[in-house]
Amino acid sequence: MANKRVFYASQAVAVGLSGANATTVTGAQSVTMNTNFNIEQVFQLGRLAVYDNVVGDPTVEVTINKVLDGGSLLYTLAVGSGSIVNTANKLSKVVFVVGDDTKEKISESSGTTSITCEPIYLNSLSYNFSVDGDFTEEASFIGLSKVAGSSNLSDPGEGFDDRQTVLRRQNLNTGGSTLPKAVASGNISSISFSADFGRESMYKLGQFKEFHRYVNFPLEISLDFEVIADSLDSYDINIPDSSCSGLNLGKEDITLEFCDSSGDAKYKFEFKDATLTSVAFNGGDTGGGNASLTYSYTVYNSFEPITID
Amino acid sequence: MGNKRVFYACQGLALNSEPLAGVQTLSVNTNNQTYFVDEFGSYDIHEIYSDTPAVSISFDRIMNTDMPFAYPEMSFQDAIKKHDHELCLFIGDDTEEFVGSGNPLMVSFKYLSIESVSYNLDIDGNFNESIELIGYHKEYGGCDSSGILSLPKVQENTQSVYKRQYISSWSVPSMGSGELINLTIDTRFGINTVQEFAAPHNRFEKKYRYPTLPIVTTVSATTIYQKDTNIDGLFFYTSGEQCATTGITTKENLSFTLCNSGTICCDNCILKDTSYTGGGTGGDNVTITYNYECYNGFYISGSQ
């Protein structure tokens, strides 16, 4: 019997390196897929009607959101290990499958519809770690290939029976992390960072398809730490008025390590030469909420998400 | 009811009785070339006379499968002697969908010479051809109106406009192995007209015009450089010995073949300069532009 609908149990997504098998993503929360044909109209003298509808550069964009559960990061599945510079030219593969809405697992579906995007490029990453809710990773991909089929995927792994699977606020390993000086002694309520690769296509005469999509360096990664304020921030601005002097903000290397509920290190995020760009003091208003300090850092190019096996 | 305006749908062109497809812009400049003569004893102008009125017509078109080239396929020697091109401008009703509907006005330009032709082939956008014609014959009517009725129809289901994938091969010997991303070819014929006694207006027969030789075609080819050993193709040094040469290759023949159509040929080309730019801290890519000058060697071969 045909599906009446598609809901979370009847769809699955897998990510892998291009040319290799894709691994079903565990903890996936949502998948969006947008296909744009970028049509251009051409007119000509002598006739009112459209002369030609030219397909420009069709693109397919896929965004996957997952909870961090100790399984491989979407980044690792898509481009393997290495920093974003090392993996800038890696090609990925995304397989999206819809199965029966009456089955409990995707592998049990008798008739599936699949879309395979290969090659496709990792285009952005975003991570959120908050005291409320699960730790999440969101990755978006962009590419030109989209092939429909009927393949299926293996089921995503089950959660642990005897302990918590999804990482939450207790899973930030403060001992294994190198936090910025400004927040190291504070009560961190939220950490978030994101990188938009801003990939641009490269074309050549004699071929319609792009031959590469490059990361637009220098790549800016923004990193925010929100701390529950117990005081004001300690940064003063004192601009010198003598010659040969200026303000100098130092750089810091930042490492964030996350462990699972058994204490094993699972993820590490490394940033080099992070610079504090702003401090914002908010809240504590008559509504009764707490004041917070948000420290924003900027990192250029040097970012490595690591899945620790 | 008369037209309120003329826009793209109500004007069309036919060149040598063949309707031009994909035309995007058109301009017609008519110059009366008037002179005035003063004389002693009077403020009034003694006489205003016109020399040889001339007309210059320029149009841009998108190259397409119906008509890859408007420039005629012929040898260079034949092309520089041909001064009898015929262009017809049709102007139709602004309330009709097709210029050939109703009763279009017609203006014919006869015995035209091609003054310049240029091509721009880029990875972004469509392949463009621009042609300028000059002549001394402009007549109301005088066109074969059957030509306008066969103006190319709307394209259905297939793409006909030429874009980056429609160049199938090229030959630029000095160019390295980088990816070609832009090609610009420009030829100026510099048509001169011979005036003659006893003819108040220049004759329009072809034998009284000539191009300025050498006819120089400039070719500019831009590639994305990808770290091949050829780099920009120009390495030179002199050994210091008498009569030593730099070893730079001299003449080259360039050619650019479009899919299922003709080849743009440029013979007798010299690589004038190369330009290695880009790769700056803004994150852009290095490109190398090869600039050639070709002498008396431009022609289109093997077009439909």
Tab-separated table of N, CA and C in Angstrom, chain B residues 46-180:
chain	number	residue	atom	x	y	z
B	46	HIS	N	26.716	80.674	-46.736
B	46	HIS	CA	26.567	80.692	-48.192
B	46	HIS	C	25.875	79.412	-48.673
B	47	GLU	N	26.344	78.278	-48.191
B	47	GLU	CA	25.764	77.009	-48.638
B	47	GLU	C	26.042	75.914	-47.613
B	48	ILE	N	25.086	75.038	-47.522
B	48	ILE	CA	25.289	73.803	-46.754
B	48	ILE	C	25.205	72.663	-47.743
B	49	TYR	N	26.216	71.880	-47.750
B	49	TYR	CA	26.158	70.742	-48.670
B	49	TYR	C	26.499	69.465	-47.923
B	50	SER	N	26.004	68.389	-48.421
B	50	SER	CA	26.322	67.101	-47.788
B	50	SER	C	27.284	66.357	-48.679
B	51	ASP	N	28.226	65.764	-48.019
B	51	ASP	CA	29.170	64.927	-48.749
B	51	ASP	C	28.490	63.586	-48.967
B	52	THR	N	29.148	62.532	-48.678
B	52	THR	CA	28.561	61.212	-48.901
B	52	THR	C	27.867	60.752	-47.622
B	53	PRO	N	26.534	60.720	-47.587
B	53	PRO	CA	25.876	60.203	-46.378
B	53	PRO	C	26.295	58.753	-46.147
B	54	ALA	N	26.522	58.447	-44.910
B	54	ALA	CA	26.963	57.093	-44.579
B	54	ALA	C	26.088	56.557	-43.470
B	55	VAL	N	25.936	55.280	-43.452
B	55	VAL	CA	25.149	54.629	-42.406
B	55	VAL	C	26.014	53.551	-41.750
B	56	SER	N	25.889	53.482	-40.433
B	56	SER	CA	26.619	52.465	-39.674
B	56	SER	C	25.600	51.685	-38.863
B	57	ILE	N	25.588	50.397	-39.019
B	57	ILE	CA	24.620	49.543	-38.307
B	57	ILE	C	25.396	48.573	-37.436
B	58	SER	N	25.024	48.546	-36.163
B	58	SER	CA	25.673	47.617	-35.232
B	58	SER	C	24.616	46.763	-34.571
B	59	PHE	N	24.909	45.492	-34.436
B	59	PHE	CA	23.990	44.638	-33.678
B	59	PHE	C	24.783	43.595	-32.899
B	60	ASP	N	24.201	43.222	-31.764
B	60	ASP	CA	24.737	42.138	-30.942
B	60	ASP	C	23.754	40.993	-30.984
B	61	ARG	N	24.273	39.806	-31.023
B	61	ARG	CA	23.381	38.663	-31.014
B	61	ARG	C	23.978	37.560	-30.181
B	62	ILE	N	23.079	36.710	-29.697
B	62	ILE	CA	23.515	35.519	-28.974
B	62	ILE	C	23.691	34.417	-30.002
B	63	MET	N	24.815	33.753	-29.969
B	63	MET	CA	25.056	32.654	-30.911
B	63	MET	C	24.182	31.473	-30.499
B	64	ASN	N	23.630	30.782	-31.486
B	64	ASN	CA	22.684	29.716	-31.167
B	64	ASN	C	22.721	28.659	-32.265
B	65	THR	N	22.021	27.572	-32.017
B	65	THR	CA	22.064	26.451	-32.960
B	65	THR	C	21.392	26.794	-34.285
B	66	ASP	N	20.421	27.720	-34.280
B	66	ASP	CA	19.805	28.113	-35.558
B	66	ASP	C	20.803	28.827	-36.442
B	67	MET	N	21.583	29.673	-35.834
B	67	MET	CA	22.551	30.465	-36.600
B	67	MET	C	23.769	30.696	-35.717
B	68	PRO	N	24.736	29.781	-35.760
B	68	PRO	CA	25.915	29.989	-34.909
B	68	PRO	C	26.637	31.298	-35.229
B	69	PHE	N	26.788	31.587	-36.518
B	69	PHE	CA	27.531	32.777	-36.934
B	69	PHE	C	26.685	33.591	-37.906
B	70	ALA	N	26.652	34.900	-37.698
B	70	ALA	CA	26.081	35.779	-38.714
B	70	ALA	C	27.185	36.182	-39.703
B	71	TYR	N	28.412	36.214	-39.227
B	71	TYR	CA	29.560	36.523	-40.096
B	71	TYR	C	29.673	35.397	-41.121
B	72	PRO	N	29.848	35.721	-42.377
B	72	PRO	CA	29.814	34.670	-43.395
B	72	PRO	C	31.043	33.768	-43.373
B	73	GLU	N	30.793	32.545	-43.755
B	73	GLU	CA	31.889	31.595	-43.856
B	73	GLU	C	32.563	31.777	-45.208
B	74	MET	N	33.755	32.294	-45.198
B	74	MET	CA	34.512	32.445	-46.429
B	74	MET	C	35.955	32.701	-46.058
B	75	SER	N	36.827	32.578	-47.030
B	75	SER	CA	38.241	32.777	-46.757
B	75	SER	C	38.500	34.244	-46.448
B	76	PHE	N	39.640	34.505	-45.862
B	76	PHE	CA	39.989	35.882	-45.515
B	76	PHE	C	40.049	36.746	-46.784
B	77	GLN	N	40.630	36.196	-47.840
B	77	GLN	CA	40.782	36.977	-49.064
B	77	GLN	C	39.424	37.342	-49.657
B	78	ASP	N	38.470	36.417	-49.628
B	78	ASP	CA	37.137	36.706	-50.147
B	78	ASP	C	36.410	37.699	-49.251
B	79	ALA	N	36.603	37.588	-47.956
B	79	ALA	CA	35.865	38.439	-47.023
B	79	ALA	C	36.248	39.909	-47.191
B	80	ILE	N	37.524	40.189	-47.416
B	80	ILE	CA	37.933	41.594	-47.489
B	80	ILE	C	37.532	42.223	-48.818
B	81	LYS	N	37.098	41.410	-49.771
B	81	LYS	CA	36.664	41.954	-51.052
B	81	LYS	C	35.148	42.063	-51.148
B	82	LYS	N	34.449	41.559	-50.143
B	82	LYS	CA	32.986	41.519	-50.212
B	82	LYS	C	32.406	42.790	-49.606
B	83	HIS	N	31.819	43.608	-50.465
B	83	HIS	CA	31.208	44.855	-49.994
B	83	HIS	C	29.767	44.957	-50.470
B	84	ASP	N	29.097	43.839	-50.576
B	84	ASP	CA	27.714	43.872	-51.053
B	84	ASP	C	26.767	43.127	-50.124
B	85	HIS	N	27.065	43.193	-48.819
B	85	HIS	CA	26.115	42.604	-47.874
B	85	HIS	C	24.824	43.412	-47.890
B	86	GLU	N	23.730	42.739	-47.585
B	86	GLU	CA	22.439	43.417	-47.582
B	86	GLU	C	21.744	43.154	-46.256
B	87	LEU	N	21.300	44.217	-45.631
B	87	LEU	CA	20.625	44.093	-44.335
B	87	LEU	C	19.245	44.718	-44.446
B	88	CYS	N	18.252	44.040	-43.894
B	88	CYS	CA	16.901	44.591	-43.872
B	88	CYS	C	16.425	44.730	-42.436
B	89	LEU	N	15.896	45.880	-42.135
B	89	LEU	CA	15.313	46.142	-40.816
B	89	LEU	C	13.799	46.153	-40.980
B	90	PHE	N	13.113	45.314	-40.195
B	90	PHE	CA	11.650	45.243	-40.232
B	90	PHE	C	11.123	45.811	-38.916
B	91	ILE	N	10.111	46.664	-39.030
B	91	ILE	CA	9.484	47.229	-37.832
B	91	ILE	C	8.003	46.919	-37.899
B	92	GLY	N	7.540	46.158	-36.903
B	92	GLY	CA	6.150	45.726	-36.922
B	92	GLY	C	5.307	46.447	-35.896
B	93	ASP	N	4.134	45.907	-35.640
B	93	ASP	CA	3.188	46.526	-34.708
B	93	ASP	C	3.565	46.192	-33.269
B	94	ASP	N	3.389	47.169	-32.372
B	94	ASP	CA	3.743	46.927	-30.961
B	94	ASP	C	2.668	46.145	-30.218
B	95	THR	N	1.631	45.764	-30.917
B	95	THR	CA	0.591	44.943	-30.290
B	95	THR	C	0.559	43.545	-30.878
B	96	GLU	N	1.531	43.232	-31.700
B	96	GLU	CA	1.625	41.882	-32.250
B	96	GLU	C	2.765	41.142	-31.568
B	97	GLU	N	2.660	39.817	-31.568
B	97	GLU	CA	3.702	39.033	-30.901
B	97	GLU	C	4.887	38.746	-31.802
B	98	PHE	N	4.756	39.044	-33.068
B	98	PHE	CA	5.786	38.666	-34.020
B	98	PHE	C	5.925	39.794	-35.029
B	99	VAL	N	7.138	40.181	-35.329
B	99	VAL	CA	7.363	41.325	-36.202
B	99	VAL	C	6.768	41.095	-37.588
B	100	GLY	N	6.666	39.816	-37.997
B	100	GLY	CA	6.152	39.541	-39.333
B	100	GLY	C	4.647	39.617	-39.435
B	101	SER	N	3.963	39.718	-38.284
B	101	SER	CA	2.503	39.818	-38.329
B	101	SER	C	2.122	41.190	-38.854
B	102	GLY	N	0.994	41.257	-39.499
B	102	GLY	CA	0.544	42.555	-40.007
B	102	GLY	C	1.370	42.999	-41.191
B	103	ASN	N	1.638	44.277	-41.255
B	103	ASN	CA	2.324	44.846	-42.407
B	103	ASN	C	3.542	45.636	-41.923
B	104	PRO	N	4.665	44.977	-41.744
B	104	PRO	CA	5.798	45.694	-41.152
B	104	PRO	C	6.412	46.701	-42.120
B	105	LEU	N	6.950	47.766	-41.545
B	105	LEU	CA	7.765	48.681	-42.336
B	105	LEU	C	9.102	48.012	-42.624
B	106	MET	N	9.723	48.429	-43.727
B	106	MET	CA	11.012	47.826	-44.078
B	106	MET	C	11.983	48.923	-44.475
B	107	VAL	N	13.198	48.779	-44.027
B	107	VAL	CA	14.291	49.653	-44.455
B	107	VAL	C	15.412	48.743	-44.929
B	108	SER	N	15.868	48.985	-46.133
B	108	SER	CA	16.933	48.120	-46.653
B	108	SER	C	18.245	48.886	-46.719
B	109	PHE	N	19.317	48.221	-46.368
B	109	PHE	CA	20.676	48.759	-46.464
B	109	PHE	C	21.438	47.823	-47.394
B	110	LYS	N	21.908	48.380	-48.505
B	110	LYS	CA	22.561	47.520	-49.494
B	110	LYS	C	24.015	47.886	-49.672
B	111	TYR	N	24.747	46.961	-50.237
B	111	TYR	CA	26.176	47.157	-50.537
B	111	TYR	C	26.929	47.586	-49.278
B	112	LEU	N	26.741	46.785	-48.239
B	112	LEU	CA	27.387	47.065	-46.961
B	112	LEU	C	28.729	46.354	-46.857
B	113	SER	N	29.628	46.961	-46.100
B	113	SER	CA	30.905	46.318	-45.774
B	113	SER	C	30.913	46.010	-44.286
B	114	ILE	N	31.523	44.923	-43.920
B	114	ILE	CA	31.663	44.615	-42.491
B	114	ILE	C	32.846	45.413	-41.963
B	115	GLU	N	32.565	46.287	-41.014
B	115	GLU	CA	33.611	47.135	-40.442
B	115	GLU	C	34.324	46.435	-39.283
B	116	SER	N	33.548	45.682	-38.501
B	116	SER	CA	34.191	44.973	-37.394
B	116	SER	C	33.328	43.791	-36.994
B	117	VAL	N	33.975	42.804	-36.412
B	117	VAL	CA	33.264	41.645	-35.856
B	117	VAL	C	33.996	41.233	-34.590
B	118	SER	N	33.226	40.896	-33.566
B	118	SER	CA	33.875	40.449	-32.330
B	118	SER	C	33.051	39.343	-31.704
B	119	TYR	N	33.752	38.504	-30.941
B	119	TYR	CA	33.134	37.373	-30.254
B	119	TYR	C	33.554	37.396	-28.796
B	120	ASN	N	32.606	37.105	-27.926
B	120	ASN	CA	32.913	36.969	-26.510
B	120	ASN	C	32.344	35.644	-26.020
B	121	LEU	N	33.246	34.727	-25.643
B	121	LEU	CA	32.835	33.415	-25.158
B	121	LEU	C	33.300	33.318	-23.708
B	122	ASP	N	32.354	33.202	-22.799
B	122	ASP	CA	32.692	33.219	-21.379
B	122	ASP	C	31.974	32.080	-20.663
B	123	ILE	N	32.537	31.659	-19.538
B	123	ILE	CA	31.880	30.594	-18.781
B	123	ILE	C	30.552	31.068	-18.172
B	124	ASP	N	30.427	32.355	-17.952
B	124	ASP	CA	29.155	32.897	-17.474
B	124	ASP	C	28.417	33.527	-18.640
B	125	GLY	N	27.137	33.316	-18.735
B	125	GLY	CA	26.377	33.970	-19.794
B	125	GLY	C	26.447	33.223	-21.107
B	126	ASN	N	25.943	33.905	-22.139
B	126	ASN	CA	25.846	33.298	-23.467
B	126	ASN	C	27.014	33.717	-24.351
B	127	PHE	N	27.241	32.940	-25.386
B	127	PHE	CA	28.259	33.323	-26.378
B	127	PHE	C	27.685	34.439	-27.242
B	128	ASN	N	28.446	35.519	-27.398
B	128	ASN	CA	27.944	36.696	-28.122
B	128	ASN	C	28.764	36.986	-29.359
B	129	GLU	N	28.058	37.487	-30.364
B	129	GLU	CA	28.701	37.939	-31.603
B	129	GLU	C	28.238	39.366	-31.850
B	130	SER	N	29.162	40.256	-32.153
B	130	SER	CA	28.818	41.656	-32.449
B	130	SER	C	29.384	42.006	-33.804
B	131	ILE	N	28.558	42.614	-34.628
B	131	ILE	CA	28.985	42.974	-35.988
B	131	ILE	C	28.607	44.414	-36.240
B	132	GLU	N	29.513	45.144	-36.876
B	132	GLU	CA	29.227	46.499	-37.340
B	132	GLU	C	29.395	46.522	-38.854
B	133	LEU	N	28.397	47.088	-39.531
B	133	LEU	CA	28.446	47.220	-40.985
B	133	LEU	C	28.350	48.692	-41.340
B	134	ILE	N	29.018	49.054	-42.415
B	134	ILE	CA	28.894	50.424	-42.900
B	134	ILE	C	28.542	50.401	-44.384
B	135	GLY	N	27.867	51.453	-44.800
B	135	GLY	CA	27.482	51.503	-46.208
B	135	GLY	C	26.961	52.863	-46.583
B	136	TYR	N	26.513	52.974	-47.832
B	136	TYR	CA	26.079	54.264	-48.373
B	136	TYR	C	24.754	54.140	-49.100
B	137	HIS	N	24.008	53.104	-48.772
B	137	HIS	CA	22.722	52.896	-49.437
B	137	HIS	C	21.685	52.569	-48.384
B	138	LYS	N	20.728	53.437	-48.206
B	138	LYS	CA	19.673	53.233	-47.202
B	138	LYS	C	18.363	53.592	-47.864
B	139	GLU	N	17.470	52.624	-47.960
B	139	GLU	CA	16.268	52.805	-48.774
B	139	GLU	C	15.046	52.360	-48.007
B	140	TYR	N	13.992	53.128	-48.094
B	140	TYR	CA	12.733	52.717	-47.473
B	140	TYR	C	12.115	51.638	-48.362
B	141	GLY	N	11.815	50.522	-47.765
B	141	GLY	CA	11.327	49.392	-48.556
B	141	GLY	C	12.507	48.675	-49.171
B	142	GLY	N	12.267	48.026	-50.232
B	142	GLY	CA	13.345	47.375	-50.979
B	142	GLY	C	13.813	46.065	-50.398
B	143	CYS	N	13.036	45.492	-49.478
B	143	CYS	CA	13.447	44.226	-48.868
B	143	CYS	C	12.595	43.091	-49.388
B	144	ASP	N	13.180	41.928	-49.315
B	144	ASP	CA	12.434	40.719	-49.602
B	144	ASP	C	11.696	40.335	-48.312
B	145	SER	N	10.397	40.638	-48.257
B	145	SER	CA	9.673	40.454	-46.994
B	145	SER	C	9.443	38.985	-46.664
B	146	SER	N	9.645	38.114	-47.613
B	146	SER	CA	9.430	36.703	-47.289
B	146	SER	C	10.419	36.228	-46.245
B	147	GLY	N	11.556	36.916	-46.177
B	147	GLY	CA	12.574	36.498	-45.215
B	147	GLY	C	12.096	36.638	-43.772
B	148	ILE	N	11.350	37.714	-43.498
B	148	ILE	CA	10.965	37.960	-42.112
B	148	ILE	C	9.959	36.927	-41.630
B	149	LEU	N	9.212	36.352	-42.538
B	149	LEU	CA	8.198	35.397	-42.114
B	149	LEU	C	8.817	34.107	-41.608
B	150	SER	N	10.055	33.877	-41.935
B	150	SER	CA	10.681	32.642	-41.471
B	150	SER	C	11.628	32.901	-40.310
B	151	LEU	N	11.395	34.003	-39.587
B	151	LEU	CA	12.223	34.278	-38.413
B	151	LEU	C	12.119	33.109	-37.449
B	152	PRO	N	13.224	32.693	-36.893
B	152	PRO	CA	13.221	31.486	-36.054
B	152	PRO	C	12.152	31.536	-34.961
B	153	LYS	N	11.495	30.400	-34.805
B	153	LYS	CA	10.409	30.325	-33.854
B	153	LYS	C	10.962	30.156	-32.456
B	154	VAL	N	10.034	30.128	-31.517
B	154	VAL	CA	10.399	29.887	-30.130
B	154	VAL	C	10.974	28.486	-30.001
B	155	GLN	N	12.069	28.373	-29.275
B	155	GLN	CA	12.689	27.066	-29.091
B	155	GLN	C	11.917	26.282	-28.038
B	156	GLU	N	11.685	25.017	-28.319
B	156	GLU	CA	10.950	24.196	-27.364
B	156	GLU	C	11.772	22.982	-27.006
B	157	ASN	N	11.787	22.678	-25.740
B	157	ASN	CA	12.332	21.431	-25.212
B	157	ASN	C	13.834	21.278	-25.334
B	158	THR	N	14.474	22.041	-26.123
B	158	THR	CA	15.937	21.906	-26.196
B	158	THR	C	16.560	23.277	-26.034
B	159	GLN	N	17.751	23.285	-25.510
B	159	GLN	CA	18.438	24.553	-25.374
B	159	GLN	C	19.126	24.861	-26.680
B	160	SER	N	18.929	26.064	-27.200
B	160	SER	CA	19.577	26.392	-28.456
B	160	SER	C	20.647	27.449	-28.293
B	161	VAL	N	20.600	28.172	-27.196
B	161	VAL	CA	21.551	29.259	-26.992
B	161	VAL	C	22.910	28.669	-26.626
B	162	TYR	N	23.959	29.180	-27.216
B	162	TYR	CA	25.297	28.683	-26.956
B	162	TYR	C	25.810	29.208	-25.626
B	163	LYS	N	26.236	28.272	-24.788
B	163	LYS	CA	26.859	28.621	-23.520
B	163	LYS	C	28.188	27.873	-23.414
B	164	ARG	N	28.776	27.845	-22.248
B	164	ARG	CA	30.173	27.422	-22.132
B	164	ARG	C	30.449	26.024	-22.668
B	165	GLN	N	29.457	25.114	-22.598
B	165	GLN	CA	29.725	23.739	-23.027
B	165	GLN	C	29.754	23.602	-24.540
B	166	TYR	N	29.453	24.667	-25.278
B	166	TYR	CA	29.332	24.560	-26.729
B	166	TYR	C	30.636	24.820	-27.472
B	167	ILE	N	31.733	24.924	-26.772
B	167	ILE	CA	33.012	24.993	-27.470
B	167	ILE	C	33.638	23.613	-27.341
B	168	SER	N	33.886	22.964	-28.473
B	168	SER	CA	34.297	21.560	-28.410
B	168	SER	C	35.812	21.389	-28.412
B	169	SER	N	36.522	22.300	-29.015
B	169	SER	CA	37.990	22.173	-29.011
B	169	SER	C	38.598	23.516	-29.366
B	170	TRP	N	39.857	23.662	-29.026
B	170	TRP	CA	40.572	24.884	-29.383
B	170	TRP	C	42.053	24.589	-29.518
B	171	SER	N	42.718	25.461	-30.199
B	171	SER	CA	44.163	25.328	-30.367
B	171	SER	C	44.801	26.668	-30.104
B	172	VAL	N	45.481	26.747	-28.964
B	172	VAL	CA	46.245	27.944	-28.612
B	172	VAL	C	47.599	27.422	-28.153
B	173	PRO	N	48.556	27.270	-29.061
B	173	PRO	CA	49.785	26.536	-28.748
B	173	PRO	C	50.544	27.013	-27.522
B	174	SER	N	50.582	28.320	-27.293
B	174	SER	CA	51.394	28.786	-26.167
B	174	SER	C	50.697	28.656	-24.834
B	175	MET	N	49.418	28.347	-24.875
B	175	MET	CA	48.667	28.309	-23.630
B	175	MET	C	49.007	27.037	-22.884
B	176	GLY	N	49.099	27.122	-21.560
B	176	GLY	CA	49.380	25.937	-20.763
B	176	GLY	C	48.158	25.045	-20.672
B	177	SER	N	48.159	24.169	-19.649
B	177	SER	CA	47.067	23.213	-19.533
B	177	SER	C	45.963	23.694	-18.614
B	178	GLY	N	45.943	24.960	-18.285
B	178	GLY	CA	44.897	25.472	-17.403
B	178	GLY	C	43.534	25.427	-18.066
B	179	GLU	N	42.510	25.695	-17.318
B	179	GLU	CA	41.142	25.639	-17.822
B	179	GLU	C	40.779	26.973	-18.468
B	180	LEU	N	40.329	26.907	-19.705
B	180	LEU	CA	39.958	28.118	-20.438
B	180	LEU	C	38.634	28.635	-19.918
